[in-house]
């Protein structure tokens, strides 16, 4: 490799990192105790930054050292879509996690070409919400009359990568991203209940299907309310199809539906009690007054982080596929122990404990 | 862990050697209170990568006499980049350690399979915990039976060692 290219790669990464954190060159040069001219020389690739300064810079801009050593264009080419404001720290954290996800797929030689919903769906018209939800179930080999026990697992099995982590903004239950080279990614806030995370991932799937054009840089989303309603409707239909709901009611001989039955059903379908009540109302299995009464009662008792008879977080390990890829790579001697800590963003001691558990199991 | 018993190493012949450790080996010895072994064997010969030190910030390394080392040349920086392109499974700390060993002709002290394989391919001398324990026995720092106890403790506290390598080492100890 030509030295000039190498310096340019690092220079470009320095420029992008400073920009993404919202700092000015002057502020960064002061923190690094160098002149603005020296920083400019690093950025334009005429001088190679000292390794020691690079370590300092990585801490200032909240990036790992490796960030500066790669061409970041393809990783920075994300199109975010979110209903809430995504803070810069969550965005950077998410970008790093996406990069690590792609990295571990490449190490395992997994095909990471983008999975495109366009290839499996011939219509994206919002008039066909129910039909499209059933069609996807059909393509993904999920019967219409059964609950989906773990939608995160189902989406990941079908080419949509899920990243679960905490978010700075507690209102962010999730968001989605499209990258031209790598396809679809969904971020789920692990502070939310499992039911909420399940619903959010299918809600984001709906945005990929119906609002693909929203995944453009700096685009102001039009008709936000309508789009959210459609995504919620899709998620409800996908997780609780009419056939599955009616089959369960008939088998259990549930004629009169009230609070206890809603709880029984939500546990069966792995959704929130509120989502369950809404689906029952949409299916006209409960009338307006009962729905309103149930909703008021449920809204008092549940929220983003609370659910009645909720699914236990311990039973749904986060980042299941990602972690399995790491395990697989380590067992094949393709990654080091220290790399596990880096990919998982944990300490070396925690990585050693993970490896110890793998050896026992 | 690679076959450490084949590490072509005799400390007696390498008095002028310099040694750079990965964080795991330091943790193994410090966590189990056997840092004295490292101090005695590698007196004034330990050179730790600045990034490895950040991995070890939870440990008080004051008793260990070492020098902190950084990549100081553009060639080193470029090698750090190239080694990462060639071996994707290395962490930033691994690459830093390997680069420092390569450019300063240090021994790389690691038990990690991948790091050891990379060292072998890159012409970097390497040794692991088993060789250190072997040397500790040879210079009468510990008895052979102590080495088994130490190894068992390290394994129970998170050190990874294949059963095969463990058994080979135990068989070899009986020859002492």
XYZ file of C-alpha atoms in Angstrom:
537
model
C 0.000 0.000 0.000
C 1.239 3.487 -0.781
C 2.099 5.477 2.316
C 0.053 8.391 0.976
C -3.130 6.317 0.842
C -2.539 5.043 4.334
C -2.130 8.586 5.657
C -5.204 9.666 3.739
C -7.333 6.884 5.251
C -6.326 7.959 8.748
C -6.753 11.642 7.840
C -10.272 11.085 6.515
C -11.222 9.074 9.579
C -9.945 11.848 11.866
C -12.034 14.353 9.917
C -15.184 12.196 10.088
C -14.735 11.389 13.765
C -14.392 15.076 14.710
C -17.412 15.960 12.577
C -19.612 13.195 14.018
C -18.986 14.294 17.598
C -19.800 17.911 16.689
C -16.464 19.403 17.721
C -14.451 22.118 15.964
C -10.874 21.491 14.798
C -9.712 24.277 17.088
C -11.192 22.578 20.162
C -9.664 19.235 19.211
C -6.204 20.677 18.550
C -6.298 22.374 21.978
C -7.241 19.109 23.680
C -4.437 17.322 21.830
C -2.011 20.106 22.695
C -1.019 20.628 19.052
C -1.414 23.532 16.635
C -4.377 23.764 14.260
C -1.911 23.447 11.393
C -0.612 20.131 12.754
C -4.171 18.830 13.048
C -4.868 20.013 9.474
C -1.764 18.147 8.316
C -3.077 14.977 9.957
C -6.469 15.471 8.317
C -5.213 16.172 4.814
C -2.815 13.227 5.021
C 0.417 15.171 4.662
C 1.606 14.068 8.135
C 0.916 10.772 9.887
C -0.481 11.237 13.384
C 1.678 9.817 16.237
C 0.218 6.694 17.785
C 0.149 8.361 21.200
C -1.865 11.301 19.829
C -4.159 8.855 18.071
C -4.933 7.156 21.387
C -5.723 10.570 22.910
C -7.879 11.509 19.945
C -9.812 8.225 20.100
C -10.838 9.101 23.668
C -11.867 12.649 22.697
C -14.080 11.536 19.807
C -15.342 8.374 21.515
C -14.081 5.964 18.837
C -11.854 2.932 19.087
C -8.360 3.003 17.567
C -9.370 0.709 14.712
C -11.877 3.282 13.504
C -9.025 5.447 12.230
C -7.387 2.622 10.327
C -10.207 1.770 7.990
C -11.980 3.401 5.148
C -15.206 4.333 6.940
C -17.321 5.362 3.988
C -19.377 2.207 3.736
C -19.930 2.096 7.484
C -20.906 5.745 7.724
C -23.347 5.459 4.860
C -26.320 4.825 7.143
C -29.823 6.073 6.704
C -31.441 6.330 10.105
C -35.142 6.324 10.688
C -36.513 7.019 14.115
C -39.657 8.306 15.749
C -37.675 9.906 18.539
C -34.485 11.947 18.578
C -31.451 9.720 18.473
C -28.665 11.354 20.444
C -25.136 11.428 19.015
C -23.743 9.011 21.583
C -26.378 6.363 20.779
C -25.761 6.906 17.044
C -21.988 6.446 17.378
C -22.486 3.459 19.663
C -24.879 1.943 17.134
C -22.509 2.534 14.195
C -19.714 0.813 16.102
C -21.969 -2.139 16.901
C -23.011 -2.447 13.239
C -19.358 -2.422 12.202
C -18.564 -5.136 14.747
C -21.529 -7.180 13.542
C -20.297 -7.027 9.959
C -16.755 -7.756 11.103
C -17.715 -10.948 12.953
C -19.827 -12.070 9.984
C -16.808 -11.568 7.705
C -14.517 -13.427 10.112
C -16.997 -16.329 10.049
C -17.240 -16.016 6.260
C -21.004 -15.486 6.488
C -22.572 -14.041 3.373
C -23.417 -10.472 4.405
C -24.942 -9.211 1.220
C -28.020 -7.109 1.870
C -31.282 -8.955 2.290
C -33.833 -7.007 0.285
C -37.516 -7.175 1.059
C -38.198 -5.944 -2.474
C -36.966 -9.291 -3.703
C -39.643 -11.211 -1.801
C -42.556 -8.783 -1.882
C -44.274 -7.632 -5.041
C -46.478 -5.038 -3.360
C -45.786 -2.434 -0.738
C -49.175 -0.777 -0.812
C -50.407 0.114 2.653
C -53.894 -1.054 1.648
C -52.507 -4.578 1.936
C -51.111 -4.483 5.466
C -52.779 -7.725 6.483
C -51.943 -9.529 3.209
C -48.293 -8.471 3.389
C -47.982 -9.551 7.026
C -49.342 -12.982 6.100
C -47.191 -13.185 3.002
C -44.039 -12.559 5.014
C -45.099 -15.217 7.511
C -45.598 -17.564 4.580
C -42.212 -16.797 2.970
C -40.503 -17.196 6.327
C -42.282 -20.540 6.882
C -44.335 -19.446 9.874
C -47.861 -20.804 9.976
C -50.725 -18.249 10.193
C -52.243 -19.870 13.257
C -49.339 -19.962 15.711
C -47.728 -17.323 17.918
C -44.148 -16.224 17.191
C -42.280 -17.024 20.368
C -39.259 -14.853 19.562
C -39.661 -12.356 16.686
C -36.080 -11.107 17.168
C -34.821 -14.596 16.393
C -37.165 -14.883 13.391
C -36.025 -11.576 11.879
C -32.359 -12.440 12.373
C -32.913 -15.839 10.768
C -34.244 -13.950 7.779
C -31.427 -11.503 7.129
C -32.421 -8.548 9.297
C -29.754 -7.843 11.885
C -30.800 -6.829 15.363
C -28.615 -4.949 17.788
C -29.765 -4.812 21.417
C -28.230 -2.301 23.764
C -29.078 0.447 26.217
C -29.931 3.902 24.849
C -29.165 7.296 26.327
C -32.670 8.580 25.551
C -35.096 6.398 27.543
C -37.883 7.267 25.070
C -35.990 5.457 22.306
C -37.511 1.997 22.252
C -35.828 1.332 18.925
C -34.938 2.629 15.492
C -33.893 1.223 12.168
C -31.184 1.839 9.662
C -30.612 0.932 6.058
C -27.109 0.654 4.665
C -26.651 0.299 0.892
C -23.986 -2.346 1.217
C -25.138 -4.348 4.227
C -28.904 -3.983 4.311
C -31.252 -3.689 7.268
C -30.380 -3.177 10.926
C -32.712 -2.647 13.856
C -31.666 -1.190 17.193
C -33.626 -2.260 20.271
C -33.336 -0.608 23.641
C -32.711 -3.323 26.220
C -34.219 -1.135 28.946
C -37.640 -1.827 27.389
C -39.614 -4.940 28.284
C -39.151 -8.059 26.139
C -42.691 -7.647 24.791
C -41.912 -4.058 23.816
C -38.683 -5.129 22.090
C -40.547 -7.847 20.179
C -43.188 -5.395 19.022
C -40.621 -2.713 18.137
C -38.588 -5.012 15.907
C -41.691 -5.915 13.866
C -42.771 -2.256 13.853
C -39.387 -1.359 12.323
C -39.783 -4.199 9.820
C -42.968 -2.445 8.713
C -41.026 0.765 8.120
C -38.605 -1.152 5.869
C -41.602 -2.398 3.894
C -43.850 0.637 3.702
C -41.522 3.600 4.202
C -38.357 2.622 2.374
C -38.004 6.123 0.958
C -37.637 7.531 4.457
C -34.198 5.938 4.723
C -32.358 8.868 3.230
C -29.849 11.164 4.840
C -31.363 14.198 6.583
C -34.815 13.541 5.222
C -37.710 15.083 7.113
C -40.305 12.386 7.555
C -43.731 13.368 6.203
C -47.044 12.031 7.560
C -45.305 10.709 10.631
C -48.479 9.848 12.546
C -49.992 7.876 9.665
C -46.765 5.954 9.115
C -46.521 5.055 12.786
C -50.132 3.861 12.796
C -49.469 1.675 9.758
C -46.311 0.202 11.318
C -48.240 -0.523 14.536
C -51.086 -2.105 12.582
C -48.623 -4.299 10.680
C -46.861 -5.382 13.877
C -50.209 -6.297 15.465
C -51.268 -8.317 12.396
C -47.894 -10.033 12.083
C -47.637 -11.016 15.745
C -51.337 -11.837 16.257
C -52.867 -12.982 12.955
C -56.642 -13.291 12.872
C -56.463 -17.063 12.334
C -54.176 -17.638 15.294
C -56.285 -15.459 17.561
C -59.587 -17.054 16.622
C -58.131 -20.562 16.792
C -56.922 -19.975 20.356
C -60.230 -18.463 21.467
C -62.133 -21.364 19.983
C -59.855 -24.067 21.434
C -59.990 -22.491 24.887
C -63.678 -21.763 24.489
C -63.172 -18.147 25.536
C -66.512 -16.445 24.928
C -66.413 -13.467 27.233
C -63.179 -11.488 27.095
C -62.138 -9.286 29.962
C -58.962 -8.366 31.843
C -57.910 -11.931 32.808
C -58.458 -13.220 29.266
C -56.373 -10.363 27.827
C -53.539 -11.377 30.168
C -53.905 -15.030 29.175
C -53.808 -14.124 25.484
C -50.872 -11.700 25.772
C -48.871 -14.425 27.467
C -49.709 -16.814 24.635
C -48.768 -14.355 21.862
C -45.741 -12.817 23.665
C -47.021 -9.273 23.244
C -47.891 -6.509 25.683
C -51.326 -6.475 27.294
C -52.080 -3.160 25.579
C -51.178 -4.553 22.166
C -53.370 -7.585 22.861
C -56.351 -5.481 23.876
C -55.988 -3.365 20.747
C -55.900 -6.405 18.469
C -59.034 -7.803 20.138
C -60.760 -4.480 19.557
C -59.597 -4.300 15.923
C -60.949 -7.819 15.408
C -64.219 -6.639 16.970
C -63.917 -9.249 19.686
C -64.407 -6.514 22.277
C -66.484 -3.359 21.827
C -65.373 0.277 22.123
C -66.403 0.752 25.725
C -64.698 -2.412 26.931
C -61.551 -1.557 24.988
C -61.439 1.927 26.490
C -61.986 0.586 29.978
C -59.307 -2.088 29.543
C -56.890 0.395 27.994
C -57.272 2.843 30.880
C -56.688 0.088 33.400
C -53.683 -1.315 31.510
C -52.083 2.077 30.904
C -52.027 2.607 34.658
C -50.270 -0.694 35.257
C -47.775 -1.034 32.409
C -45.287 1.052 30.447
C -42.013 0.894 28.455
C -40.266 -0.864 31.276
C -43.138 -2.651 33.014
C -45.490 -5.368 31.866
C -48.123 -7.490 33.582
C -46.884 -11.079 33.831
C -44.019 -10.017 31.587
C -41.597 -12.312 29.806
C -38.440 -12.790 31.865
C -35.395 -11.066 30.412
C -33.088 -13.861 31.617
C -34.826 -16.291 29.265
C -34.157 -14.114 26.200
C -30.415 -13.524 25.934
C -29.615 -10.337 24.039
C -27.758 -10.296 20.723
C -28.172 -14.043 20.380
C -26.926 -14.379 16.791
C -24.065 -11.924 17.205
C -22.858 -13.716 20.339
C -23.086 -17.084 18.611
C -20.956 -15.812 15.753
C -18.342 -14.713 18.285
C -18.395 -18.108 20.000
C -18.089 -19.882 16.675
C -15.125 -17.717 15.576
C -13.292 -18.207 18.879
C -13.756 -21.957 18.834
C -12.269 -22.042 15.342
C -9.272 -19.940 16.505
C -10.349 -17.118 14.224
C -10.475 -14.471 16.947
C -8.427 -13.871 20.056
C -9.740 -13.686 23.602
C -8.998 -9.978 23.654
C -11.032 -9.606 20.441
C -14.059 -11.093 22.240
C -13.768 -8.310 24.813
C -13.458 -5.741 22.015
C -16.435 -7.034 20.013
C -18.664 -7.417 23.071
C -17.477 -4.141 24.593
C -16.681 -5.871 27.874
C -13.593 -6.234 30.055
C -11.041 -8.960 29.488
C -12.053 -10.606 32.776
C -15.677 -10.758 31.563
C -14.495 -12.258 28.266
C -12.501 -14.891 30.150
C -15.598 -15.806 32.150
C -17.621 -16.178 28.954
C -14.997 -18.507 27.463
C -14.915 -20.492 30.693
C -18.696 -20.975 30.480
C -18.385 -22.129 26.852
C -15.784 -24.691 27.939
C -18.093 -26.008 30.679
C -21.145 -26.165 28.445
C -3.304 -22.361 23.112
C -1.042 -23.859 20.439
C 1.606 -26.359 21.385
C 3.591 -24.433 23.966
C 5.676 -27.462 24.763
C 7.260 -26.982 21.371
C 8.181 -23.354 22.069
C 11.837 -23.294 21.195
C 12.947 -21.383 24.210
C 15.532 -21.590 26.907
C 15.793 -18.506 29.073
C 19.332 -19.409 30.011
C 20.412 -18.705 26.472
C 18.461 -15.519 26.198
C 19.727 -13.347 28.991
C 19.688 -10.399 26.633
C 16.048 -11.054 25.698
C 13.246 -8.557 26.163
C 9.699 -9.674 26.792
C 6.273 -8.214 26.123
C 3.203 -9.828 27.714
C -0.410 -9.955 26.700
C -2.868 -8.942 29.412
C -4.171 -12.466 30.036
C -0.872 -13.830 31.275
C -0.387 -10.876 33.613
C -3.936 -11.439 34.910
C -3.257 -15.159 35.424
C -0.209 -14.489 37.575
C -1.513 -11.422 39.442
C -5.040 -12.712 40.057
C -3.627 -15.832 41.642
C -0.885 -13.984 43.564
C 2.000 -15.531 41.669
C 3.419 -12.282 40.307
C 6.682 -13.046 42.143
C 7.388 -15.717 39.520
C 7.219 -13.139 36.737
C 9.338 -10.693 38.693
C 12.047 -13.252 39.408
C 12.254 -14.693 35.913
C 11.880 -11.509 33.908
C 13.678 -9.032 36.146
C 14.205 -5.728 34.255
C 13.227 -7.350 30.967
C 9.497 -6.589 30.809
C 8.215 -4.123 28.204
C 4.451 -3.619 28.254
C 2.410 -2.104 25.443
C 0.568 1.054 26.462
C -2.709 -0.462 25.248
C -2.170 -3.699 27.182
C -1.723 -1.502 30.261
C -5.171 -0.005 29.716
C -6.595 -3.543 29.775
C -4.860 -4.020 33.117
C -5.904 -0.802 34.789
C -7.821 -2.728 37.474
C -4.565 -4.303 38.668
C -1.897 -2.788 40.802
C 1.219 -3.483 38.776
C 3.511 -1.445 41.011
C 5.379 -4.521 42.173
C 6.185 -5.425 38.595
C 9.254 -3.726 37.206
C 8.358 -2.878 33.600
C 8.756 -0.217 30.941
C 5.780 1.125 28.984
C 6.229 0.940 25.222
C 4.489 2.768 22.390
C 4.567 2.495 18.603
C 6.857 5.360 17.695
C 7.515 5.100 13.972
C 5.340 5.503 10.890
C 6.550 2.046 9.773
C 5.214 0.634 13.030
C 1.928 2.440 12.555
C 1.634 1.054 9.028
C 2.494 -2.466 10.211
C -0.249 -2.127 12.866
C -2.639 -1.327 10.010
C -1.420 -4.137 7.751
C -1.468 -6.831 10.432
C -5.100 -5.943 11.089
C -5.920 -6.280 7.384
C -4.202 -9.656 7.250
C -5.619 -11.127 10.472
C -9.123 -9.810 11.127
C -9.566 -11.618 14.418
C -6.953 -9.618 16.314
C -7.962 -6.932 18.789
C -6.384 -3.486 18.902
C -4.341 -4.644 21.916
C -3.163 -7.790 20.082
C -2.032 -5.737 17.088
C -0.248 -3.272 19.323
C 1.544 -6.079 21.167
C 2.541 -7.842 17.929
C 3.759 -4.597 16.340
C 5.853 -3.737 19.385
C 7.372 -7.227 19.490
C 8.072 -7.154 15.758
C 9.779 -3.765 15.706
C 11.731 -4.169 18.957
C 12.570 -7.847 18.572
C 10.803 -8.712 21.840
C 9.503 -12.116 22.814
C 5.715 -12.115 22.687
C 4.369 -13.817 25.797
C 0.867 -15.068 25.120
C -1.300 -18.147 25.477
C -3.771 -17.016 22.845
C -4.022 -19.421 19.904
C -4.566 -16.796 17.248
C -1.892 -14.426 18.526
C 0.578 -17.296 18.705
C -0.253 -18.338 15.131
C 0.247 -14.783 13.911
C 3.588 -14.550 15.752
C 4.726 -17.759 14.079
C 3.757 -16.442 10.635
C 5.346 -13.049 11.259
C 8.641 -14.417 12.588
C 8.081 -13.201 16.138
C 9.444 -15.318 19.008
C 6.721 -16.425 21.406
C 6.345 -18.262 24.691
C 3.423 -19.093 26.981
C 2.592 -19.823 30.621
C 3.710 -23.444 30.454
C 7.213 -22.410 29.427
C 7.296 -19.834 32.226
C 6.322 -22.478 34.787
C 8.843 -24.872 33.296
C 11.535 -22.232 33.681
C 10.422 -21.490 37.266
C 10.981 -25.182 38.073
C 14.318 -25.230 36.291
C 15.718 -22.322 38.293
C 14.313 -23.835 41.528
C 11.790 -21.050 42.072
C 9.029 -23.619 42.491
C 8.809 -27.408 42.668
C 7.191 -29.469 39.943
C 4.251 -30.267 42.202
C 3.732 -26.508 42.799
C 3.501 -25.953 39.067
C 0.506 -28.299 38.929
C -1.183 -26.432 41.793
C -0.490 -23.065 40.165
C -1.789 -24.240 36.825
C -4.951 -25.681 38.409
C -5.605 -22.409 40.217
C -5.088 -20.379 37.066
C -7.449 -22.616 35.110
C -10.134 -22.421 37.780
C -9.827 -18.625 37.676
C -10.361 -18.210 33.965
C -7.177 -19.268 32.183
C -8.013 -21.339 29.127
C -5.868 -24.425 28.519
C -6.818 -27.420 26.426
C -7.066 -30.748 28.223
C -4.504 -32.233 25.849
C -1.923 -29.556 26.555
C -2.581 -29.789 30.287
C -2.048 -33.552 30.260
C 1.114 -33.241 28.151
C 2.515 -30.724 30.599
C 1.736 -32.938 33.597
C 3.423 -35.918 31.891
C 6.460 -33.769 31.112
C 6.711 -32.657 34.751
C 7.147 -36.253 35.839
C 10.438 -36.277 33.907
C 11.906 -33.537 36.091
